[in-house]
PDB file of C-alpha atoms in Angstrom:
ATOM      1  CA  MET A 345      15.989 -27.358  13.089  1.00 39.00           C
ATOM      2  CA  SER A 346      14.537 -24.217  11.512  1.00 44.00           C
ATOM      3  CA  LYS A 347      10.833 -23.486  11.597  1.00 48.00           C
ATOM      4  CA  SER A 348       9.039 -23.604   8.275  1.00 49.00           C
ATOM      5  CA  ALA A 349       6.690 -20.812   7.289  1.00 54.00           C
ATOM      6  CA  LYS A 350       3.071 -21.562   8.083  1.00 67.00           C
ATOM      7  CA  PHE A 351       1.684 -19.343   5.358  1.00 69.00           C
ATOM      8  CA  ASN A 352       1.575 -19.257   1.606  1.00 83.00           C
ATOM      9  CA  ARG A 353       3.759 -16.428   0.266  1.00 88.00           C
ATOM     10  CA  ALA A 354       1.729 -16.092  -2.944  1.00 91.00           C
ATOM     11  CA  ASP A 355      -1.472 -15.769  -0.903  1.00 90.00           C
ATOM     12  CA  VAL A 356       0.121 -13.070   1.261  1.00 90.00           C
ATOM     13  CA  VAL A 357       1.279 -11.165  -1.843  1.00 92.00           C
ATOM     14  CA  GLU A 358      -2.186 -11.435  -3.420  1.00 92.00           C
ATOM     15  CA  LYS A 359      -3.884 -10.097  -0.286  1.00 92.00           C
ATOM     16  CA  ALA A 360      -1.312  -7.314   0.020  1.00 93.00           C
ATOM     17  CA  THR A 361      -1.848  -6.473  -3.662  1.00 93.00           C
ATOM     18  CA  ARG A 362      -5.551  -5.847  -3.110  1.00 91.00           C
ATOM     19  CA  LEU A 363      -4.819  -3.740  -0.022  1.00 92.00           C
ATOM     20  CA  TYR A 364      -2.080  -1.623  -1.635  1.00 92.00           C
ATOM     21  CA  TRP A 365      -4.227  -1.226  -4.753  1.00 89.00           C
ATOM     22  CA  LYS A 366      -7.101   0.061  -2.663  1.00 90.00           C
ATOM     23  CA  LYS A 367      -5.208   2.283  -0.226  1.00 92.00           C
ATOM     24  CA  GLY A 368      -1.955   3.048  -2.041  1.00 92.00           C
ATOM     25  CA  PHE A 369       1.535   2.716  -0.639  1.00 94.00           C
ATOM     26  CA  HIS A 370       1.377   5.669   1.738  1.00 94.00           C
ATOM     27  CA  GLY A 371      -2.192   4.956   2.850  1.00 94.00           C
ATOM     28  CA  THR A 372      -1.310   1.410   3.898  1.00 93.00           C
ATOM     29  CA  SER A 373       0.071   1.046   7.396  1.00 91.00           C
ATOM     30  CA  MET A 374       1.889  -1.948   8.837  1.00 90.00           C
ATOM     31  CA  ARG A 375      -1.196  -2.496  10.989  1.00 91.00           C
ATOM     32  CA  ASN A 376      -3.356  -2.625   7.820  1.00 92.00           C
ATOM     33  CA  LEU A 377      -0.972  -5.165   6.315  1.00 91.00           C
ATOM     34  CA  GLN A 378      -0.935  -7.212   9.492  1.00 90.00           C
ATOM     35  CA  ASP A 379      -4.729  -7.344   9.573  1.00 91.00           C
ATOM     36  CA  VAL A 380      -5.196  -8.162   5.888  1.00 90.00           C
ATOM     37  CA  VAL A 381      -2.410 -10.695   5.354  1.00 87.00           C
ATOM     38  CA  ASP A 382      -2.968 -12.230   8.792  1.00 85.00           C
ATOM     39  CA  LEU A 383       0.685 -12.136   9.785  1.00 83.00           C
ATOM     40  CA  ARG A 384       2.388 -10.522  12.730  1.00 84.00           C
ATOM     41  CA  PRO A 385       4.774  -7.661  11.940  1.00 81.00           C
ATOM     42  CA  GLY A 386       7.767  -9.864  12.805  1.00 85.00           C
ATOM     43  CA  SER A 387       6.731 -12.402  10.171  1.00 85.00           C
ATOM     44  CA  ILE A 388       6.203  -9.674   7.584  1.00 85.00           C
ATOM     45  CA  TYR A 389       9.655  -8.241   8.298  1.00 87.00           C
ATOM     46  CA  ALA A 390      11.279 -11.687   8.373  1.00 88.00           C
ATOM     47  CA  THR A 391       9.717 -12.627   5.040  1.00 88.00           C
ATOM     48  CA  PHE A 392       9.863  -9.379   3.086  1.00 90.00           C
ATOM     49  CA  GLY A 393      12.320  -7.196   5.003  1.00 90.00           C
ATOM     50  CA  ASN A 394      10.060  -4.162   5.176  1.00 89.00           C
ATOM     51  CA  LYS A 395       6.904  -2.552   3.821  1.00 90.00           C
ATOM     52  CA  GLU A 396       8.789  -1.254   0.770  1.00 94.00           C
ATOM     53  CA  ASN A 397      10.056  -4.699  -0.249  1.00 94.00           C
ATOM     54  CA  LEU A 398       6.572  -6.164   0.076  1.00 93.00           C
ATOM     55  CA  PHE A 399       5.212  -3.331  -2.076  1.00 95.00           C
ATOM     56  CA  LYS A 400       7.899  -3.966  -4.691  1.00 96.00           C
ATOM     57  CA  GLU A 401       6.933  -7.638  -4.793  1.00 95.00           C
ATOM     58  CA  VAL A 402       3.271  -6.629  -5.060  1.00 95.00           C
ATOM     59  CA  LEU A 403       4.052  -4.393  -8.064  1.00 96.00           C
ATOM     60  CA  GLN A 404       5.924  -7.243  -9.729  1.00 96.00           C
ATOM     61  CA  HIS A 405       3.047  -9.620  -9.023  1.00 95.00           C
ATOM     62  CA  TYR A 406       0.540  -7.153 -10.487  1.00 93.00           C
ATOM     63  CA  ALA A 407       2.614  -6.750 -13.660  1.00 94.00           C
ATOM     64  CA  GLN A 408       3.024 -10.509 -14.016  1.00 95.00           C
ATOM     65  CA  VAL A 409      -0.735 -11.008 -13.732  1.00 93.00           C
ATOM     66  CA  SER A 410      -1.209  -8.375 -16.463  1.00 92.00           C
ATOM     67  CA  LEU A 411       1.261 -10.155 -18.739  1.00 95.00           C
ATOM     68  CA  CYS A 412      -0.445 -13.496 -18.078  1.00 95.00           C
ATOM     69  CA  ARG A 413      -3.775 -11.943 -19.044  1.00 94.00           C
ATOM     70  CA  LEU A 414      -2.277 -10.785 -22.343  1.00 96.00           C
ATOM     71  CA  SER A 415      -0.902 -14.272 -22.945  1.00 97.00           C
ATOM     72  CA  ALA A 416      -4.311 -15.820 -22.218  1.00 97.00           C
ATOM     73  CA  CYS A 417      -5.986 -13.380 -24.626  1.00 97.00           C
ATOM     74  CA  LYS A 418      -3.472 -14.295 -27.328  1.00 97.00           C
ATOM     75  CA  LYS A 419      -4.256 -17.980 -26.865  1.00 97.00           C
ATOM     76  CA  ALA A 420      -8.017 -17.324 -26.969  1.00 97.00           C
ATOM     77  CA  SER A 421      -7.957 -14.996 -30.006  1.00 96.00           C
ATOM     78  CA  SER A 422      -7.699 -15.593 -33.699  1.00 94.00           C
ATOM     79  CA  SER A 423      -5.196 -12.773 -34.162  1.00 96.00           C
ATOM     80  CA  PRO A 424      -2.775 -10.544 -32.231  1.00 97.00           C
ATOM     81  CA  LEU A 425      -4.896  -7.439 -32.769  1.00 96.00           C
ATOM     82  CA  GLU A 426      -8.017  -9.194 -31.522  1.00 96.00           C
ATOM     83  CA  ALA A 427      -6.032 -10.394 -28.491  1.00 97.00           C
ATOM     84  CA  LEU A 428      -5.191  -6.791 -27.614  1.00 97.00           C
ATOM     85  CA  ARG A 429      -8.803  -5.734 -28.118  1.00 95.00           C
ATOM     86  CA  MET A 430      -9.946  -8.604 -25.862  1.00 95.00           C
ATOM     87  CA  LEU A 431      -7.392  -7.626 -23.229  1.00 95.00           C
ATOM     88  CA  VAL A 432      -8.600  -4.030 -23.143  1.00 94.00           C
ATOM     89  CA  LYS A 433     -12.249  -5.088 -22.923  1.00 91.00           C
ATOM     90  CA  ASN A 434     -11.495  -7.598 -20.180  1.00 89.00           C
ATOM     91  CA  THR A 435      -9.423  -5.050 -18.277  1.00 87.00           C
ATOM     92  CA  LEU A 436     -12.227  -2.527 -18.334  1.00 84.00           C
ATOM     93  CA  ARG A 437     -14.821  -5.124 -17.329  1.00 78.00           C
ATOM     94  CA  ASP A 438     -12.648  -6.332 -14.443  1.00 70.00           C
ATOM     95  CA  SER A 439     -14.452  -5.367 -11.275  1.00 55.00           C
ATOM     96  CA  SER A 440     -11.560  -6.438  -9.027  1.00 57.00           C
ATOM     97  CA  ALA A 441      -9.890  -3.056  -9.484  1.00 61.00           C
ATOM     98  CA  PRO A 442     -10.689  -1.256  -6.228  1.00 58.00           C
ATOM     99  CA  ASN A 443     -10.548   2.194  -7.763  1.00 57.00           C
ATOM    100  CA  GLY A 444     -10.672   1.623 -11.480  1.00 61.00           C
ATOM    101  CA  MET A 445      -7.049   2.628 -11.966  1.00 71.00           C
ATOM    102  CA  CYS A 446      -4.125   0.508 -13.001  1.00 86.00           C
ATOM    103  CA  MET A 447      -2.092  -0.162  -9.864  1.00 91.00           C
ATOM    104  CA  LEU A 448       1.163   0.741 -11.628  1.00 93.00           C
ATOM    105  CA  VAL A 449      -0.232   4.067 -12.858  1.00 92.00           C
ATOM    106  CA  LYS A 450      -1.644   4.810  -9.433  1.00 91.00           C
ATOM    107  CA  SER A 451       1.758   4.052  -7.901  1.00 94.00           C
ATOM    108  CA  VAL A 452       3.593   6.315 -10.344  1.00 94.00           C
ATOM    109  CA  ALA A 453       1.153   9.101  -9.471  1.00 93.00           C
ATOM    110  CA  GLU A 454       1.504   8.526  -5.721  1.00 94.00           C
ATOM    111  CA  LEU A 455       5.201   7.851  -5.195  1.00 95.00           C
ATOM    112  CA  THR A 456       7.740  10.641  -4.904  1.00 93.00           C
ATOM    113  CA  ILE A 457      11.514  10.938  -4.956  1.00 92.00           C
ATOM    114  CA  GLU A 458      11.424   9.799  -1.323  1.00 94.00           C
ATOM    115  CA  ASN A 459      10.401   6.416  -2.719  1.00 94.00           C
ATOM    116  CA  ALA A 460      12.718   6.576  -5.730  1.00 96.00           C
ATOM    117  CA  GLU A 461      13.378   2.842  -5.897  1.00 96.00           C
ATOM    118  CA  LEU A 462       9.682   1.951  -5.829  1.00 96.00           C
ATOM    119  CA  LEU A 463       8.855   4.703  -8.325  1.00 97.00           C
ATOM    120  CA  SER A 464      11.576   3.413 -10.635  1.00 97.00           C
ATOM    121  CA  GLU A 465      10.234  -0.127 -10.330  1.00 97.00           C
ATOM    122  CA  ALA A 466       6.659   0.938 -11.128  1.00 96.00           C
ATOM    123  CA  LYS A 467       7.893   2.804 -14.217  1.00 96.00           C
ATOM    124  CA  ARG A 468      10.025  -0.174 -15.285  1.00 97.00           C
ATOM    125  CA  LEU A 469       7.037  -2.503 -15.019  1.00 96.00           C
ATOM    126  CA  LEU A 470       4.859  -0.139 -17.073  1.00 95.00           C
ATOM    127  CA  ARG A 471       7.583  -0.190 -19.756  1.00 97.00           C
ATOM    128  CA  LEU A 472       7.658  -3.995 -19.558  1.00 97.00           C
ATOM    129  CA  ILE A 473       3.922  -4.189 -20.239  1.00 96.00           C
ATOM    130  CA  GLU A 474       4.280  -1.633 -23.025  1.00 97.00           C
ATOM    131  CA  SER A 475       7.002  -3.820 -24.546  1.00 98.00           C
ATOM    132  CA  ALA A 476       4.628  -6.786 -24.498  1.00 97.00           C
ATOM    133  CA  PHE A 477       2.068  -4.631 -26.318  1.00 97.00           C
ATOM    134  CA  ALA A 478       4.736  -3.646 -28.864  1.00 98.00           C
ATOM    135  CA  ALA A 479       5.657  -7.291 -29.452  1.00 98.00           C
ATOM    136  CA  THR A 480       1.992  -8.102 -30.023  1.00 98.00           C
ATOM    137  CA  PHE A 481       1.592  -5.196 -32.452  1.00 97.00           C
ATOM    138  CA  LYS A 482       4.728  -6.430 -34.247  1.00 97.00           C
ATOM    139  CA  GLU A 483       3.055  -9.834 -34.639  1.00 97.00           C
ATOM    140  CA  ALA A 484      -0.045  -8.099 -36.030  1.00 96.00           C
ATOM    141  CA  ILE A 485       2.130  -6.264 -38.563  1.00 96.00           C
ATOM    142  CA  GLU A 486       3.900  -9.491 -39.553  1.00 97.00           C
ATOM    143  CA  GLN A 487       0.520 -11.198 -40.033  1.00 96.00           C
ATOM    144  CA  GLY A 488      -0.753  -8.367 -42.239  1.00 95.00           C
ATOM    145  CA  GLU A 489      -3.380  -7.036 -39.810  1.00 94.00           C
ATOM    146  CA  ILE A 490      -1.666  -3.675 -39.648  1.00 94.00           C
ATOM    147  CA  SER A 491       0.330  -1.769 -42.242  1.00 94.00           C
ATOM    148  CA  VAL A 492       4.074  -2.358 -42.238  1.00 95.00           C
ATOM    149  CA  SER A 493       4.445   1.423 -42.114  1.00 95.00           C
ATOM    150  CA  LYS A 494       3.222   1.377 -38.495  1.00 96.00           C
ATOM    151  CA  ASP A 495       5.692   1.522 -35.611  1.00 97.00           C
ATOM    152  CA  PRO A 496       4.796  -1.146 -33.021  1.00 97.00           C
ATOM    153  CA  ASN A 497       6.459   0.866 -30.231  1.00 98.00           C
ATOM    154  CA  TYR A 498       4.368   3.916 -31.056  1.00 97.00           C
ATOM    155  CA  LEU A 499       1.220   1.794 -31.178  1.00 97.00           C
ATOM    156  CA  ALA A 500       2.088   0.278 -27.789  1.00 97.00           C
ATOM    157  CA  ARG A 501       2.466   3.742 -26.230  1.00 97.00           C
ATOM    158  CA  TYR A 502      -0.786   4.831 -27.842  1.00 96.00           C
ATOM    159  CA  LEU A 503      -2.605   1.787 -26.470  1.00 96.00           C
ATOM    160  CA  GLN A 504      -1.120   2.238 -22.998  1.00 95.00           C
ATOM    161  CA  ILE A 505      -2.352   5.845 -22.918  1.00 94.00           C
ATOM    162  CA  GLN A 506      -5.800   4.830 -24.174  1.00 94.00           C
ATOM    163  CA  ILE A 507      -6.137   2.153 -21.490  1.00 92.00           C
ATOM    164  CA  MET A 508      -5.156   4.633 -18.768  1.00 91.00           C
ATOM    165  CA  GLY A 509      -7.720   7.127 -19.979  1.00 90.00           C
ATOM    166  CA  LEU A 510     -10.489   4.589 -20.508  1.00 89.00           C
ATOM    167  CA  ARG A 511     -10.009   3.099 -17.044  1.00 87.00           C
ATOM    168  CA  THR A 512     -10.383   6.532 -15.500  1.00 85.00           C
ATOM    169  CA  TYR A 513     -13.402   7.300 -17.685  1.00 86.00           C
ATOM    170  CA  ALA A 514     -15.015   3.956 -16.836  1.00 83.00           C
ATOM    171  CA  HIS A 515     -14.488   4.599 -13.129  1.00 80.00           C
ATOM    172  CA  ALA A 516     -16.175   7.996 -13.400  1.00 82.00           C
ATOM    173  CA  ASN A 517     -19.055   6.924 -15.664  1.00 80.00           C
ATOM    174  CA  ASP A 518     -21.483   4.059 -16.060  1.00 76.00           C
ATOM    175  CA  HIS A 519     -21.627   4.032 -19.841  1.00 73.00           C
ATOM    176  CA  ASP A 520     -20.675   0.451 -20.713  1.00 77.00           C
ATOM    177  CA  GLN A 521     -21.893   0.751 -24.304  1.00 83.00           C
ATOM    178  CA  ALA A 522     -19.964   3.976 -24.826  1.00 85.00           C
ATOM    179  CA  ILE A 523     -16.826   2.371 -23.420  1.00 86.00           C
ATOM    180  CA  GLU A 524     -17.219  -0.663 -25.687  1.00 88.00           C
ATOM    181  CA  ALA A 525     -17.589   1.683 -28.672  1.00 90.00           C
ATOM    182  CA  LEU A 526     -14.516   3.669 -27.624  1.00 90.00           C
ATOM    183  CA  ILE A 527     -12.477   0.476 -27.378  1.00 91.00           C
ATOM    184  CA  ASP A 528     -13.583  -0.537 -30.857  1.00 91.00           C
ATOM    185  CA  ASP A 529     -12.672   2.953 -32.118  1.00 91.00           C
ATOM    186  CA  ILE A 530      -9.125   2.517 -30.795  1.00 92.00           C
ATOM    187  CA  PHE A 531      -8.574  -0.651 -32.803  1.00 90.00           C
ATOM    188  CA  ASP A 532     -10.462   0.450 -35.896  1.00 89.00           C
ATOM    189  CA  SER A 533      -8.865   3.910 -36.066  1.00 87.00           C
ATOM    190  CA  SER A 534      -6.417   5.003 -38.726  1.00 85.00           C
ATOM    191  CA  ILE A 535      -3.794   5.339 -35.981  1.00 88.00           C
ATOM    192  CA  VAL A 536      -3.785   1.558 -35.559  1.00 86.00           C
ATOM    193  CA  ARG A 537      -5.001   0.305 -38.910  1.00 79.00           C
ATOM    194  CA  GLY A 538      -3.270   2.821 -41.121  1.00 71.00           C
TER     195      GLY A 538
END
């Protein structure tokens, strides 16, 4: 009879997510993982294969949480554009980010060709989130919130870049009112509204 795992995989991935987000892939040792997820190295290897596979699962988990947040904002908002605005505001208010940066962006900045598979996965997940933004902008166009002359893919790239910059700015400054105003400027600008 095989032994069943005495841990919750989702809990392990969540704990590893916070650790990798704080320390990065290269800054996280197996000993760090062992201490934080409360598993012996043998259990980590048996469950995930290696540190890289756990990191890949962490990236996927992080992206899924981001997509779920967008979905929740869409359900709580009166319009697609307001859902995106709410998402950006919530993202910038989120104090769970250990360093203010998006984990996927941080990973793209940290990983090199030596970690090509992980780098590729982080980039793929950023594109996936951007696609969700594009779909939401498309809904806003279809509902008449934005001019039909606007390209939802362009708007999604624009928003992704703005979020990256605002998160860095917010991490470096304590100007909550200025950040709120900048977020409003993004959605009220002629780039978005036409």
